[in-house]
PDB file of C-alpha atoms in Angstrom:
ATOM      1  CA  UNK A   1      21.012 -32.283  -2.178  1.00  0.00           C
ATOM      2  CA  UNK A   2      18.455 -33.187  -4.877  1.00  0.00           C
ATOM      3  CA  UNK A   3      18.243 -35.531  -7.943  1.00  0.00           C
ATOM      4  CA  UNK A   4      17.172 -33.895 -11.339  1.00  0.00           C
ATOM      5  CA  UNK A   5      16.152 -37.343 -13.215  1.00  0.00           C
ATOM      6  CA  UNK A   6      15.565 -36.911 -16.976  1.00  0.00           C
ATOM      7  CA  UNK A   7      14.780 -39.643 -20.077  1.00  0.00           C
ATOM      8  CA  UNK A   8      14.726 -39.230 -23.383  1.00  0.00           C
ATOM      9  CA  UNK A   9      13.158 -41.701 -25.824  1.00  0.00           C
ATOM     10  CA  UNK A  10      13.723 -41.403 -30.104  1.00  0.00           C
ATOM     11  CA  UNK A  11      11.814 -43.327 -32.831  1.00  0.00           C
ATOM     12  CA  UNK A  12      13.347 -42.981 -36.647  1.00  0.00           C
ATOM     13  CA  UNK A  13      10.385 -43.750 -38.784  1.00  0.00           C
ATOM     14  CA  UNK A  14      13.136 -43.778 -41.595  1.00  0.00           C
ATOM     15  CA  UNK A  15      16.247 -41.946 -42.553  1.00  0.00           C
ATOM     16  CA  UNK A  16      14.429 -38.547 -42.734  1.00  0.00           C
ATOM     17  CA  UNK A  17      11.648 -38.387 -39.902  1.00  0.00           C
ATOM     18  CA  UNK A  18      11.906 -38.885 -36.192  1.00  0.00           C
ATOM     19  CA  UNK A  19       9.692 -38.975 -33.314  1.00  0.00           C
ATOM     20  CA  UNK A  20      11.114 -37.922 -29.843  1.00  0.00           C
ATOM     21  CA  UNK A  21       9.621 -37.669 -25.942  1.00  0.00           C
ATOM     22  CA  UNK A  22      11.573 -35.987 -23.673  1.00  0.00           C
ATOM     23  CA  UNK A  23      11.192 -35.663 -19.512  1.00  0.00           C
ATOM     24  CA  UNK A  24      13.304 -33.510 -17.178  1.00  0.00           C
ATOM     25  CA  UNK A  25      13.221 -32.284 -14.440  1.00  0.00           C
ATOM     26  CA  UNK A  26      14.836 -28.859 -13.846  1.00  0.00           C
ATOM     27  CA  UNK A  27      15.575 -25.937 -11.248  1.00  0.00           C
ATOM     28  CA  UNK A  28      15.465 -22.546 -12.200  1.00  0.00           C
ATOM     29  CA  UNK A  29      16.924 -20.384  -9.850  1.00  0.00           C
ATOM     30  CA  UNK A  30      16.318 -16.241  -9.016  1.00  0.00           C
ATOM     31  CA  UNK A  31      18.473 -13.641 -10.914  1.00  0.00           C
ATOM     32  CA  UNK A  32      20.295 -11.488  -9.009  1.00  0.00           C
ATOM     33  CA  UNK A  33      17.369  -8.290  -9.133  1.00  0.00           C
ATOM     34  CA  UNK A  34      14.994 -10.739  -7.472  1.00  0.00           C
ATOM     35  CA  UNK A  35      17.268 -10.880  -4.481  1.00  0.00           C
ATOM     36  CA  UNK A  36      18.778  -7.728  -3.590  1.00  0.00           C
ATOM     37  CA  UNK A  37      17.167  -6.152  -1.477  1.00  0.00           C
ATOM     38  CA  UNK A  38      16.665  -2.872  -2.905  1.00  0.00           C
ATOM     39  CA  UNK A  39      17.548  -1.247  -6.188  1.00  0.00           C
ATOM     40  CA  UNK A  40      16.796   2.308  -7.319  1.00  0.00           C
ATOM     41  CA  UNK A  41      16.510   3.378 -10.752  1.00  0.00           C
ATOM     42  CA  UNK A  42      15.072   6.492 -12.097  1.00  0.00           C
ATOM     43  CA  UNK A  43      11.851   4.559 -13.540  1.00  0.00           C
ATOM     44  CA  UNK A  44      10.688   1.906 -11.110  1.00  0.00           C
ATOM     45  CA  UNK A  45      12.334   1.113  -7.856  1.00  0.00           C
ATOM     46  CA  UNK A  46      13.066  -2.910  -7.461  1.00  0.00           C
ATOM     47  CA  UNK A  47      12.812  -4.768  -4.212  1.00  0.00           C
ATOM     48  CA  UNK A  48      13.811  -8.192  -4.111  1.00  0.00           C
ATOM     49  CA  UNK A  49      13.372 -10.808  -1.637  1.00  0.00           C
ATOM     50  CA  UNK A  50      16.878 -12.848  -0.581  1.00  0.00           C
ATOM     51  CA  UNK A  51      14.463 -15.494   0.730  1.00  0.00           C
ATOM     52  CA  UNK A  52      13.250 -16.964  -2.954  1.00  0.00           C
ATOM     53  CA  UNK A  53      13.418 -19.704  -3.188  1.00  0.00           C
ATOM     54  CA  UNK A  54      13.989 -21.716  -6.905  1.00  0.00           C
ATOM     55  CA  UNK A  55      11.591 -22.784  -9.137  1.00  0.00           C
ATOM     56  CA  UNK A  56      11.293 -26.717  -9.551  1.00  0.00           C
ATOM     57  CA  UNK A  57      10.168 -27.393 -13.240  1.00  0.00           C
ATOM     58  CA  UNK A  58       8.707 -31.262 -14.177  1.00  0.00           C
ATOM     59  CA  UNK A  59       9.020 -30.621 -17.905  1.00  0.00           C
ATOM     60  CA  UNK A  60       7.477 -33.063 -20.804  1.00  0.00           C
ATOM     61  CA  UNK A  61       7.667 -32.853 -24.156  1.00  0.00           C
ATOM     62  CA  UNK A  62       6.880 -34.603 -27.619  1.00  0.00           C
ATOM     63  CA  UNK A  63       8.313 -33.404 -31.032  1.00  0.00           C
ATOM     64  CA  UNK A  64       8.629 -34.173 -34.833  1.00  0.00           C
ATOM     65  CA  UNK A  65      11.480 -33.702 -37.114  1.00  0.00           C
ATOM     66  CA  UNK A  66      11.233 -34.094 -41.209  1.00  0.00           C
ATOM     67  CA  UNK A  67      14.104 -33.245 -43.272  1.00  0.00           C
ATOM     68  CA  UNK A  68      14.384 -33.270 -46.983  1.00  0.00           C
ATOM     69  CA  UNK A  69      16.747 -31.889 -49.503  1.00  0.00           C
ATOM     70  CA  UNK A  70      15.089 -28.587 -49.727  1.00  0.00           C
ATOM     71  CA  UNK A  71      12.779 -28.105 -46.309  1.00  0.00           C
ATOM     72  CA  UNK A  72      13.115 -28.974 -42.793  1.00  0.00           C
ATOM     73  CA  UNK A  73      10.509 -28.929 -40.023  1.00  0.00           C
ATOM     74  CA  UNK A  74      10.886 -29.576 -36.234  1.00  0.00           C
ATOM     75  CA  UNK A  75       7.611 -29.463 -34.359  1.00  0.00           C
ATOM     76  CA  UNK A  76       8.032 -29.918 -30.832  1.00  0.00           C
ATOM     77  CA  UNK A  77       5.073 -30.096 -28.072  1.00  0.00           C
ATOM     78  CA  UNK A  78       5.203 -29.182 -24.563  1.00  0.00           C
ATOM     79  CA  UNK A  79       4.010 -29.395 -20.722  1.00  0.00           C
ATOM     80  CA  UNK A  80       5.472 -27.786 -17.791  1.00  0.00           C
ATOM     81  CA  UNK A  81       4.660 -28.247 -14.385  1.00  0.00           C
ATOM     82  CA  UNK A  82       6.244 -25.370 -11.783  1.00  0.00           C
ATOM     83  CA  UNK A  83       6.736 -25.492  -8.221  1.00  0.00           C
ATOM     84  CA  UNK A  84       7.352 -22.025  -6.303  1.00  0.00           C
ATOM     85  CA  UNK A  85       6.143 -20.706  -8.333  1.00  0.00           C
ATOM     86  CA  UNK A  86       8.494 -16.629  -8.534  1.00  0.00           C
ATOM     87  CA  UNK A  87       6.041 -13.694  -9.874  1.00  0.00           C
ATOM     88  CA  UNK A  88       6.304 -10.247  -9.397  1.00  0.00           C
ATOM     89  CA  UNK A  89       4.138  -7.716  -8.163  1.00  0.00           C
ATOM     90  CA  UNK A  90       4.057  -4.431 -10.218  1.00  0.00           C
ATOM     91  CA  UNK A  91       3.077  -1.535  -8.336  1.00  0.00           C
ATOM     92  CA  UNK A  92       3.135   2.160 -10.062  1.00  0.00           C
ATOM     93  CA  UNK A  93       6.391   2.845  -8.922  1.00  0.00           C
ATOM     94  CA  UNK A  94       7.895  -0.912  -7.503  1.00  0.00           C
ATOM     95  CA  UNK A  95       8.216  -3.913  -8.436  1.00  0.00           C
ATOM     96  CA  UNK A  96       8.514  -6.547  -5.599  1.00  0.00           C
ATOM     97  CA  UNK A  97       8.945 -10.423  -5.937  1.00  0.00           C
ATOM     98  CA  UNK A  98       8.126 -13.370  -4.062  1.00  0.00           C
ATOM     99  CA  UNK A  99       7.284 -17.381  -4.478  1.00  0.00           C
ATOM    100  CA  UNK A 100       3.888 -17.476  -4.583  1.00  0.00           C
ATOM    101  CA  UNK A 101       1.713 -21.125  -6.074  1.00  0.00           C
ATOM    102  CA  UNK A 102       2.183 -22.973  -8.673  1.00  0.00           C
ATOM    103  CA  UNK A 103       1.704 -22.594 -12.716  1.00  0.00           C
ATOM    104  CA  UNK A 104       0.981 -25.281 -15.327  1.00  0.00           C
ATOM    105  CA  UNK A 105       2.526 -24.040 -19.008  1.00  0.00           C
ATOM    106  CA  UNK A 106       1.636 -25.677 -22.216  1.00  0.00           C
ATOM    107  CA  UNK A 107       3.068 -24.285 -25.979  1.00  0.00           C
ATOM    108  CA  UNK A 108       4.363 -25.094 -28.896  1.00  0.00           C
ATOM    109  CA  UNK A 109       7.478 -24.470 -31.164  1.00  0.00           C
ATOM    110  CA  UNK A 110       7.729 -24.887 -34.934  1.00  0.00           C
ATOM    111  CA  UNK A 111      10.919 -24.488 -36.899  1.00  0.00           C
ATOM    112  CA  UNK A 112      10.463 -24.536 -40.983  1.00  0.00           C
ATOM    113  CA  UNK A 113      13.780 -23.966 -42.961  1.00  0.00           C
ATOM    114  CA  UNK A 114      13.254 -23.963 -46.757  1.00  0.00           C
ATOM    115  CA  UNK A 115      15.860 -23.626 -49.193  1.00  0.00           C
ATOM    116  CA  UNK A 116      13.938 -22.781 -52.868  1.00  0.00           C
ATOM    117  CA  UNK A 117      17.100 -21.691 -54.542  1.00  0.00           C
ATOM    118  CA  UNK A 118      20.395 -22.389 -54.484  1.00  0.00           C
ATOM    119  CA  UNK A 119      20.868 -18.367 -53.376  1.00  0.00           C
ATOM    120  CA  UNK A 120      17.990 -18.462 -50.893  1.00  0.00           C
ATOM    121  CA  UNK A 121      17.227 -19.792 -47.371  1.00  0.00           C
ATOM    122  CA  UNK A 122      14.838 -19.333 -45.706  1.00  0.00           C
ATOM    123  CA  UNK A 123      13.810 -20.250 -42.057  1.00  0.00           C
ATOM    124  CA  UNK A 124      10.690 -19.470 -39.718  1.00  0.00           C
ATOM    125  CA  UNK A 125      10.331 -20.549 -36.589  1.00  0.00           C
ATOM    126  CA  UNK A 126       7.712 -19.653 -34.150  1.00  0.00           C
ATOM    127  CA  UNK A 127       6.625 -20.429 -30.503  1.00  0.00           C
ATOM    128  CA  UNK A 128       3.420 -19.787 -29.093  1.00  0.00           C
ATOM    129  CA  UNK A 129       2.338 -20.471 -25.273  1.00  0.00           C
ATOM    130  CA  UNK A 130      -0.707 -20.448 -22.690  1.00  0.00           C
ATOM    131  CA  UNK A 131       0.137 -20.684 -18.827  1.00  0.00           C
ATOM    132  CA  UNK A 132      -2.386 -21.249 -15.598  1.00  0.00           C
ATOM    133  CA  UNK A 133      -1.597 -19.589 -12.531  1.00  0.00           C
ATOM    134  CA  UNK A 134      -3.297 -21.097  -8.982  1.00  0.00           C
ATOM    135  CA  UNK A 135      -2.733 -20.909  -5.023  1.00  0.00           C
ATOM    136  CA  UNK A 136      -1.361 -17.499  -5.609  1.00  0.00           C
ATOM    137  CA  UNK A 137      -1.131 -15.718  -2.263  1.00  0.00           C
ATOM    138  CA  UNK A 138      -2.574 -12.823  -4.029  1.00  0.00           C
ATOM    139  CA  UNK A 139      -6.018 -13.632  -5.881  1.00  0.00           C
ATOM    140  CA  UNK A 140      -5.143 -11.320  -8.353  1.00  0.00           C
ATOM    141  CA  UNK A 141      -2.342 -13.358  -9.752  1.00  0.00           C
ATOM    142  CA  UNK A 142      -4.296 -16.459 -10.603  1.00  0.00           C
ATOM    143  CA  UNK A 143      -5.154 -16.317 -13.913  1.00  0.00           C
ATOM    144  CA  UNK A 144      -3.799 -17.414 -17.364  1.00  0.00           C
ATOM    145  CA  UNK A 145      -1.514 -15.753 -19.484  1.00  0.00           C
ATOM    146  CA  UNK A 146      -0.141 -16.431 -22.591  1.00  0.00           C
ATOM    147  CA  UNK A 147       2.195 -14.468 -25.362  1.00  0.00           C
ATOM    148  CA  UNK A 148       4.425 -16.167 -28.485  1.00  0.00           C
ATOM    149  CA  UNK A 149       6.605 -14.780 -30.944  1.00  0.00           C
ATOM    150  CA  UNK A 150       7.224 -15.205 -34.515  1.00  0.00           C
ATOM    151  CA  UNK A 151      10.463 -15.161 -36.188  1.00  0.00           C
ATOM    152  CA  UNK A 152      11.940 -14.904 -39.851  1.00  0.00           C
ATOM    153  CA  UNK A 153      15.280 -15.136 -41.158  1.00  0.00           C
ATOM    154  CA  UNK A 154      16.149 -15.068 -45.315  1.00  0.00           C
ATOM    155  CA  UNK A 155      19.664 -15.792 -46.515  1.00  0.00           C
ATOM    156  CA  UNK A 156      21.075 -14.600 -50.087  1.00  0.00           C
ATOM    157  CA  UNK A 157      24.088 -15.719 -51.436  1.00  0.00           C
ATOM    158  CA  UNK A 158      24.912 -12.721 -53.471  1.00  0.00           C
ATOM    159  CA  UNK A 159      26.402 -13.372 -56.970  1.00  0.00           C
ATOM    160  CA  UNK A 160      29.362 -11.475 -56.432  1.00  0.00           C
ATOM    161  CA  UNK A 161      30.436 -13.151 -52.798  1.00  0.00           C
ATOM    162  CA  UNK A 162      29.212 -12.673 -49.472  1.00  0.00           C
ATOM    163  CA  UNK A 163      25.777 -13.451 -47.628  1.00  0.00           C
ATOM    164  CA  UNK A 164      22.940 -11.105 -47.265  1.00  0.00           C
ATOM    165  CA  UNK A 165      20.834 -11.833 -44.484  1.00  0.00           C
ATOM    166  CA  UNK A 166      17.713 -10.140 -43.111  1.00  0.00           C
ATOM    167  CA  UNK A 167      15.672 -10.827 -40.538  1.00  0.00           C
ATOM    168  CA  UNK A 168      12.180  -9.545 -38.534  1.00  0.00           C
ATOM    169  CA  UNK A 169      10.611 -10.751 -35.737  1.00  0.00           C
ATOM    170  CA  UNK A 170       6.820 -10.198 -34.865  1.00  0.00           C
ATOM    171  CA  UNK A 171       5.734 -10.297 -30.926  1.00  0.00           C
ATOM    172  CA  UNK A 172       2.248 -10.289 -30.838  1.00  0.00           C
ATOM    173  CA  UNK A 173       0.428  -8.890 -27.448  1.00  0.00           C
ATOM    174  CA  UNK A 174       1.330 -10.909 -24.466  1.00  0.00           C
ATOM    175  CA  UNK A 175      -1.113 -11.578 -21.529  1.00  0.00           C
ATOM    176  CA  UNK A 176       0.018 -11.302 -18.296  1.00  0.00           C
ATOM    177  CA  UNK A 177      -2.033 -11.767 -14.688  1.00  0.00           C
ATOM    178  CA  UNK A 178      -2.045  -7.844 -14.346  1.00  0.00           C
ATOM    179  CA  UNK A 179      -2.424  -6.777 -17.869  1.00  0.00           C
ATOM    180  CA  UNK A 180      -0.895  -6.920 -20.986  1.00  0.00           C
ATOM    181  CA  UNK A 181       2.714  -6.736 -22.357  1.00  0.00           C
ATOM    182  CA  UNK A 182       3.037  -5.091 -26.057  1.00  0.00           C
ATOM    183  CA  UNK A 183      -0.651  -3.901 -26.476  1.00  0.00           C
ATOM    184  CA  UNK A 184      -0.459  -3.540 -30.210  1.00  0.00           C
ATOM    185  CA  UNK A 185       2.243  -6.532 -31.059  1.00  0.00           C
ATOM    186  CA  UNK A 186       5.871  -5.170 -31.612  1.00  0.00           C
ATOM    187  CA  UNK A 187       8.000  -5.738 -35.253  1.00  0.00           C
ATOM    188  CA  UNK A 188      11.555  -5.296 -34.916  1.00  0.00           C
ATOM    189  CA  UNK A 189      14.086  -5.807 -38.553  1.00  0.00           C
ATOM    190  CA  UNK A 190      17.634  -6.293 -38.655  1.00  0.00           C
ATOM    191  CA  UNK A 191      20.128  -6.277 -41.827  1.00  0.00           C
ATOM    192  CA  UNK A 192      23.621  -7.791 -41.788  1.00  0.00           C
ATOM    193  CA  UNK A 193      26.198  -8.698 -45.097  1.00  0.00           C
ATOM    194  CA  UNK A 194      28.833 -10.122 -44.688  1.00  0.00           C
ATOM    195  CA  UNK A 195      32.011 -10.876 -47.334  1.00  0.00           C
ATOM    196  CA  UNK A 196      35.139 -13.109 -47.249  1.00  0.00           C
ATOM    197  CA  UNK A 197      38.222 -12.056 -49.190  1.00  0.00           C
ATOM    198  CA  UNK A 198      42.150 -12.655 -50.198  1.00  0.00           C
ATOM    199  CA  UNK A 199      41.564 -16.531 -49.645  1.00  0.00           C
ATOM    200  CA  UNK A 200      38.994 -16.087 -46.866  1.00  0.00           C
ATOM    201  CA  UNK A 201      41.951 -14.043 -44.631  1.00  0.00           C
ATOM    202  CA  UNK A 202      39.945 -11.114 -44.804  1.00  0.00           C
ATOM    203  CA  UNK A 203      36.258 -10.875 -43.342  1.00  0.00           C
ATOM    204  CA  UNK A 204      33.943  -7.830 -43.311  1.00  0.00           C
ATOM    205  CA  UNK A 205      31.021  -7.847 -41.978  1.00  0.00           C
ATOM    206  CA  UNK A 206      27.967  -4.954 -41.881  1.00  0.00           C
ATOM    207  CA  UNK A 207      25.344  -4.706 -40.093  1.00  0.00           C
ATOM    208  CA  UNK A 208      22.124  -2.728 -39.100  1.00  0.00           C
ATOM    209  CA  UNK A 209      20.554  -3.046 -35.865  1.00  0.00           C
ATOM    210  CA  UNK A 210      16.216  -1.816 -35.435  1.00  0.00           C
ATOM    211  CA  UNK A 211      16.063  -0.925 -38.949  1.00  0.00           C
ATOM    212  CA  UNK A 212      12.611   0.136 -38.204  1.00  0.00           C
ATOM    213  CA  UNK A 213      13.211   2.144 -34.596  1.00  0.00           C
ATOM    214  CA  UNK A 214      11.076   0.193 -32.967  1.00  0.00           C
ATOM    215  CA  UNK A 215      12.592  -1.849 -30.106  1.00  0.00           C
ATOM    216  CA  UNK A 216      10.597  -0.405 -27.454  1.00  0.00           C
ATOM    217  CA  UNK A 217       8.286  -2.326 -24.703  1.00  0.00           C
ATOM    218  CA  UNK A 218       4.993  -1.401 -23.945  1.00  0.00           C
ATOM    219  CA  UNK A 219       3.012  -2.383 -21.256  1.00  0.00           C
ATOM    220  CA  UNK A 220      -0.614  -1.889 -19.806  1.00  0.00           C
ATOM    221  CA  UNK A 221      -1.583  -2.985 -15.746  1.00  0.00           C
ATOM    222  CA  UNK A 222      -5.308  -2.897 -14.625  1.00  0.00           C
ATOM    223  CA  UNK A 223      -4.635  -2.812 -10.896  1.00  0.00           C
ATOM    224  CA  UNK A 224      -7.447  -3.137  -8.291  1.00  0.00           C
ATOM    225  CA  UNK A 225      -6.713  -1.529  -4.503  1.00  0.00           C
ATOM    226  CA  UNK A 226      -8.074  -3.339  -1.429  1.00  0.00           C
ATOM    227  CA  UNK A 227     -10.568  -0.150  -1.293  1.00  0.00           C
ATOM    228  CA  UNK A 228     -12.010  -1.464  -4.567  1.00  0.00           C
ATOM    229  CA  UNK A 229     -10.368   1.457  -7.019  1.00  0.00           C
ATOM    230  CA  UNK A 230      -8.757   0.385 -10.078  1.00  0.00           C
ATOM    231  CA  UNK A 231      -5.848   2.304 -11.860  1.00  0.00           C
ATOM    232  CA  UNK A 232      -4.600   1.420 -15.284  1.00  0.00           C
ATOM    233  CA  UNK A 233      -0.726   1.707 -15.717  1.00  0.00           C
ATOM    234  CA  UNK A 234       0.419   2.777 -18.882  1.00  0.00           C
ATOM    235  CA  UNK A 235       4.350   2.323 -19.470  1.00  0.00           C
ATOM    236  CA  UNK A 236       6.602   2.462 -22.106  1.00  0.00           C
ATOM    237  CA  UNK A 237      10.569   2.326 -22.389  1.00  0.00           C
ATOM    238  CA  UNK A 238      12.575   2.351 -25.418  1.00  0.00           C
ATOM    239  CA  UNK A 239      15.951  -0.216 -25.784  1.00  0.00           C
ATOM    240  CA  UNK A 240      18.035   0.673 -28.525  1.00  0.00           C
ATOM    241  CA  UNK A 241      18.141   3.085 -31.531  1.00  0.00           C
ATOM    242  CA  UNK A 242      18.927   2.127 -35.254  1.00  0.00           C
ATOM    243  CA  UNK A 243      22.647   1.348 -34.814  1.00  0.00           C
ATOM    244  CA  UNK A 244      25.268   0.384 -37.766  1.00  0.00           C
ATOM    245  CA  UNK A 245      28.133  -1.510 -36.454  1.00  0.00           C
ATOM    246  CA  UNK A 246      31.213  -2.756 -38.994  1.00  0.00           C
ATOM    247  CA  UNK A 247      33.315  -5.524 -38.196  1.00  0.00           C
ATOM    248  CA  UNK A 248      36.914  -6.520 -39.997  1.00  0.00           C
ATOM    249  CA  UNK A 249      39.227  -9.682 -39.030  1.00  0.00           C
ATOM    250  CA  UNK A 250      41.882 -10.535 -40.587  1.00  0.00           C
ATOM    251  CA  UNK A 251      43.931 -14.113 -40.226  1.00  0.00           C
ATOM    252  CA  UNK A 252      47.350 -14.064 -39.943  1.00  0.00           C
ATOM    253  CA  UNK A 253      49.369 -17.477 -40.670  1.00  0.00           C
ATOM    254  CA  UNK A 254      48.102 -20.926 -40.891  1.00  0.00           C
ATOM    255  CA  UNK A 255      47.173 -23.321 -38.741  1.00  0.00           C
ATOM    256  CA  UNK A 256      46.860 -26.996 -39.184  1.00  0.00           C
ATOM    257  CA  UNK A 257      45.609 -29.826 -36.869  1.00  0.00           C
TER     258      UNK A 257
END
């Protein structure tokens, strides 16, 4: 039995801007590869630990929110303070987990929607984070990381019907304890369009998946043996190809509330 306590204070400076602090507490518990026991894939082989534990999370945060008739912005501000901290130990062939100290995280999101044009909007939002890592049972493991990603979505009203909407999102390299994650940043670009017809009955929609082939993660270890020699791990793996799926649903009848 445990109590998860949480408050959350707002301030309207007027009709259009708000301040807000936030506190929670939170659990987050293992996924189901960090507990069984073993699990063999042609890659990297997996052993979990059933004896994790969760992850108790004191979580603060502060944030800003501005609307007007043709932007919004929601800054928000945060602190988190873990308990039991679950990493993972990458070997060259395993991957291993365990509860192991405690991690301070600060970061920041940003969300700017902007609407120049009747046809057009456009929203970025953006997070960006730093972490510190301490009482690891492994030195090795206490250290800082940090990583972030940028995101961009534009909307078109085409003149003729329907909603064109693109969107890209920019990971730039992400720091890790052993290494780094996405050595050269990753860009990944999807398409979709989609069109309403015969009294909105009809709806097709389009859409293209890793326009630019690149959904792939990258990753680099520096590893140092307990005999003092250090190996650099190099792996790659590649998610999905450029896909085009089409979608059609059509209402039958009317319903009324």
């Amino acid at each position: 039995n445990r109590i998860y306590p949480s408050a959350h204070l707002a301030y309207l400076f007027n009709t259009y801007s708000s301040f807000k602090f936030a506190y929670s507490t939170r659990v987050n518990r293992p996924e189901l590869k960090m507990l069984d026991s073993y699990q063999f894939s042609s890659l990297v082989d997996t052993v979990g630990n059933p004896d994790l534990k969760p992850e108790f999370v004191d979580a603060f945060e502060v944030g800003y929110i501005l609307i007007q008739d043709k932007y919004k912005i929601d800054l928000n501000l945060y602190h988190h303070n873990i308990k039991n901290l679950i990493q993972w130990y990458n070997d060259i062939d395993i991957v291993r987990y365990n509860n192991s100290g405690k991690g301070n995280l600060n970061g920041i999101d940003i969300m700017l929607k902007v609407s120049p044009l009747t046809f057009l909007d456009l929203t970025f939002s953006g997070n960006y984070y730093k972490s510190k890592i301490k009482n690891s049972t492994e030195n090795y493991l206490n250290d800082n990381t940090s990583g972030g990603t940028i995101r961009g979505i534009s909307m078109f009203k085409m003149p003729h019907g329907g909603n064109l909407e693109i969107s890209g999102t920019y990971q730039p390299p992400k720091k890790i304890t052993t290494g780094t994650i996405f050595p050269d940043g990753k860009i990944t670009m999807d398409m979709a369009y989609q069109i309403s017809l015969y009294d909105e009955r009809l709806k097709l929609t389009c859409k293209i998946i890793n326009i630019l082939d690149s959904d792939t993660y990258k990753q680099n270890i520096i590893q140092t043996e307990d005999d003092g020699n250090i190996y650099s791990i190099d792996s790659y793996r590649k998610y999905n190809n450029q896909t085009f799926y089409i979608t059609i649903q059509y209402k039958f009848g009317n319903i009324t509330m």
